[in-house]
Amino acid sequence: EDCTYNTDHNCGHSEDIRLTCFLEVQQTSVNRTVNNVFMLVDEMEVTVNRSNIKGLLLYKGGTVCDDYFTENAANAICKELGFTRSITYTSGSYFDTQDSYDIGLDDVECESDNWSSCSFTTDHNCGHSEDIFLTCFRQEVDKTAEEGFQIITTDQSVVTESGVQGLLLWNGGTVCDDNFDTNIADNICRELGFNRSASWSNGYVFDSEFQSTFSINLDDISCETDNWEDCHLQYRSQLRSQ
């Protein structure tokens, strides 16, 4: 009735599992953006895509006003940009280039740190002294992780959003495809806080030389039910008792 697996393996990295998970989000407001409409730019108008760098927040090429803006909004937008969360946000006139932009977004109100909970308007009553500057953080891969699953992308950031394919890791090492099936994929996605898997495959996600720097930590997974946690704890208990 439980999942079983093996930490010994007879695999190569061409058998590493790639996993995409799905999270169903209830839409709670009528005004929504889609991915890739936000961006951060520095004073030279170069896109900011690294952690810990303050950037001017743009929405469809216009700045974002600070009315009603909160930490929830900052976290939601950082996540939309592919980061893990925000570090800080502020508003003001910091760049000489600000006046060259239109103001594209105002009255951003978020009930949670997911953009699906946010409402906004593209009309505004703002000046550029109210432009939002945002600093985001991306959690990097921890190859020494003591326990648990992660999915990482090609830039080595941890996947937290629905529908993003990445390399599946367990305890900092890859997972072999022997016996792997959709039931297993669903179990692991649920362990990661998603509803289910969207798809899975095997092979090289990264350059093969880089992917080979990971150890292969899990093989021969078998799941008969939809409860990974029971199996995982039982297996660890069995190991401790030997």
XYZ file of C-alpha atoms in Angstrom:
242
model
C 0.000 0.000 0.000
C 3.040 2.279 0.171
C 5.729 3.714 -2.054
C 9.105 2.019 -2.084
C 12.393 3.147 -3.538
C 16.116 2.421 -3.525
C 19.027 4.746 -2.837
C 21.364 2.401 -4.719
C 21.055 2.608 -8.501
C 22.162 1.212 -11.855
C 21.441 4.414 -13.793
C 23.096 7.087 -15.878
C 22.132 10.761 -16.011
C 20.351 10.198 -19.313
C 17.711 8.546 -17.096
C 17.274 11.561 -14.805
C 13.642 12.561 -14.275
C 12.320 15.896 -15.567
C 9.100 16.893 -13.837
C 6.441 19.565 -14.359
C 3.893 20.091 -11.578
C 0.473 21.743 -11.678
C -1.192 23.942 -9.076
C -4.839 24.886 -9.491
C -5.364 28.506 -8.471
C -8.829 29.941 -7.901
C -9.260 33.266 -9.690
C -10.563 35.839 -7.212
C -10.563 39.123 -9.155
C -11.448 40.212 -12.636
C -8.268 42.079 -13.555
C -5.361 39.744 -14.257
C -2.023 39.887 -16.031
C -0.244 37.029 -17.710
C 3.355 35.934 -17.208
C 6.156 38.005 -18.728
C 4.413 41.401 -18.521
C 6.491 42.505 -15.523
C 10.170 43.325 -15.617
C 12.803 45.049 -13.497
C 15.335 47.423 -15.037
C 18.392 49.154 -13.639
C 19.443 52.770 -14.184
C 20.968 51.863 -17.571
C 17.620 50.272 -18.558
C 19.170 46.797 -18.502
C 16.886 43.986 -17.341
C 17.530 42.832 -13.766
C 17.403 39.026 -13.501
C 19.640 38.400 -10.490
C 18.862 38.298 -6.781
C 19.515 41.225 -4.444
C 19.551 43.981 -7.106
C 17.090 46.854 -6.857
C 15.277 47.601 -10.070
C 12.557 49.904 -11.347
C 9.397 47.821 -11.688
C 7.708 47.978 -15.089
C 4.360 46.623 -16.240
C 3.980 46.384 -20.018
C 6.682 49.020 -20.380
C 5.262 51.475 -17.843
C 6.085 52.088 -14.192
C 3.990 50.859 -11.259
C 2.513 53.316 -8.748
C 2.810 52.669 -5.005
C -0.888 53.213 -4.132
C -2.049 50.248 -1.984
C 1.215 48.409 -2.748
C 2.216 46.007 0.056
C 4.616 43.177 0.793
C 2.047 40.746 -0.623
C 2.193 42.573 -3.954
C 6.001 42.638 -3.870
C 6.197 38.892 -3.228
C 3.563 38.099 -5.856
C 5.351 40.101 -8.547
C 8.788 38.689 -7.657
C 7.296 35.211 -8.064
C 5.841 36.220 -11.443
C 9.373 37.260 -12.422
C 10.736 33.817 -11.529
C 12.175 34.692 -8.131
C 11.296 33.057 -4.817
C 10.136 36.189 -2.963
C 10.839 39.883 -2.480
C 13.552 41.223 -0.200
C 12.331 44.797 -0.085
C 10.431 47.415 -2.038
C 10.372 51.186 -1.982
C 9.042 54.062 -4.064
C 10.540 57.340 -5.201
C 12.586 59.104 -7.858
C 15.927 57.312 -8.098
C 16.644 57.048 -11.841
C 16.920 59.908 -14.321
C 15.073 57.746 -16.848
C 11.823 57.438 -14.883
C 10.103 60.411 -16.497
C 10.539 58.820 -19.925
C 8.093 56.041 -19.008
C 4.337 56.120 -18.854
C 2.760 54.987 -15.597
C 1.247 51.615 -16.450
C -0.254 50.245 -13.255
C -1.910 51.612 -10.110
C -3.939 50.492 -7.088
C -2.301 47.041 -6.888
C -4.016 45.174 -4.048
C -3.051 41.565 -3.246
C -4.767 39.333 -0.720
C -1.845 36.886 -0.716
C 1.605 36.458 -2.255
C 0.122 34.917 -5.421
C -0.598 37.214 -8.345
C -3.925 35.462 -8.916
C -5.195 37.163 -5.724
C -4.332 40.680 -6.949
C -6.498 43.407 -8.475
C -5.280 46.602 -10.130
C -6.102 49.364 -12.581
C -4.231 50.679 -15.608
C -5.570 54.188 -14.959
C -3.653 56.207 -12.386
C -3.485 59.419 -10.363
C 0.256 59.199 -9.692
C 3.535 60.943 -10.351
C 6.896 59.265 -10.924
C 7.902 60.024 -7.334
C 5.545 57.129 -6.516
C 7.234 54.594 -8.849
C 7.877 51.200 -7.251
C 11.431 49.850 -6.957
C 11.676 46.178 -6.146
C 14.450 43.865 -4.944
C 13.807 40.136 -5.372
C 15.445 36.976 -4.065
C 15.915 33.629 -5.781
C 16.603 30.527 -3.711
C 19.551 28.725 -5.237
C 19.980 24.973 -5.410
C 21.418 23.371 -2.295
C 23.300 20.274 -3.410
C 23.875 19.395 0.253
C 20.159 19.362 1.121
C 19.660 16.806 3.881
C 16.204 15.655 2.930
C 13.391 16.032 0.440
C 12.479 16.803 -3.156
C 13.254 19.895 -5.224
C 12.702 20.768 -8.876
C 15.319 23.084 -10.367
C 15.419 25.000 -13.640
C 18.252 25.507 -16.109
C 19.418 28.605 -14.196
C 19.590 26.445 -11.047
C 16.708 28.197 -9.278
C 14.104 26.217 -7.366
C 10.716 25.829 -9.090
C 7.850 27.250 -7.041
C 5.376 28.023 -9.831
C 2.885 25.772 -11.605
C 3.689 24.523 -15.107
C 7.487 24.954 -15.018
C 9.563 21.940 -16.079
C 12.773 21.194 -14.219
C 15.216 18.561 -13.037
C 13.910 16.528 -10.105
C 16.263 16.242 -7.122
C 16.004 14.197 -3.931
C 18.380 15.060 -1.086
C 20.406 17.114 -3.558
C 20.825 14.317 -6.120
C 18.890 13.283 -9.205
C 16.129 10.662 -9.480
C 16.388 7.722 -11.905
C 13.487 6.803 -14.206
C 13.372 3.058 -13.415
C 9.717 2.160 -12.664
C 8.758 5.851 -12.707
C 5.141 6.543 -13.727
C 2.427 9.202 -13.486
C 1.276 8.040 -10.053
C 4.786 8.590 -8.707
C 4.978 11.974 -10.420
C 1.651 12.981 -8.841
C 2.849 11.876 -5.381
C 6.054 13.898 -5.632
C 4.261 16.995 -6.923
C 1.906 16.800 -3.958
C 4.939 16.530 -1.654
C 6.134 19.787 -3.208
C 2.813 21.527 -2.511
C 1.211 21.185 -5.955
C -2.044 19.402 -6.841
C -0.589 16.901 -9.281
C 1.938 16.463 -12.059
C 1.394 18.107 -15.444
C 3.982 15.960 -17.251
C 7.230 14.114 -16.740
C 10.008 12.750 -18.935
C 13.604 11.645 -18.631
C 16.883 12.834 -20.069
C 19.210 15.805 -19.909
C 17.657 19.070 -18.710
C 21.030 20.792 -18.432
C 24.256 20.464 -20.297
C 25.199 16.816 -19.742
C 28.540 17.745 -18.153
C 26.847 19.927 -15.538
C 24.047 17.456 -14.833
C 26.678 14.791 -14.212
C 28.025 16.831 -11.282
C 25.009 15.652 -9.272
C 24.985 12.248 -7.635
C 22.063 9.935 -8.484
C 20.278 9.558 -5.154
C 17.031 7.695 -5.857
C 16.027 4.720 -7.995
C 13.349 2.012 -8.343
C 10.464 4.073 -6.943
C 7.186 2.153 -6.763
C 3.902 3.722 -5.617
C 0.606 1.888 -5.242
C -1.247 4.703 -3.440
C -1.322 8.503 -3.567
C 0.472 8.974 -0.216
C 4.239 9.436 -0.530
C 4.780 10.663 3.011
C 3.679 7.423 4.699
C 6.083 5.419 2.603
C 8.919 7.862 3.067
C 8.655 7.887 6.840
C 8.202 4.111 7.025
C 11.267 3.571 4.856
C 13.386 5.922 6.971
C 12.167 4.155 10.101
C 13.150 0.790 8.643
C 16.617 2.122 7.876
C 17.081 3.394 11.428
C 16.017 0.077 12.889
C 18.543 -1.963 10.917
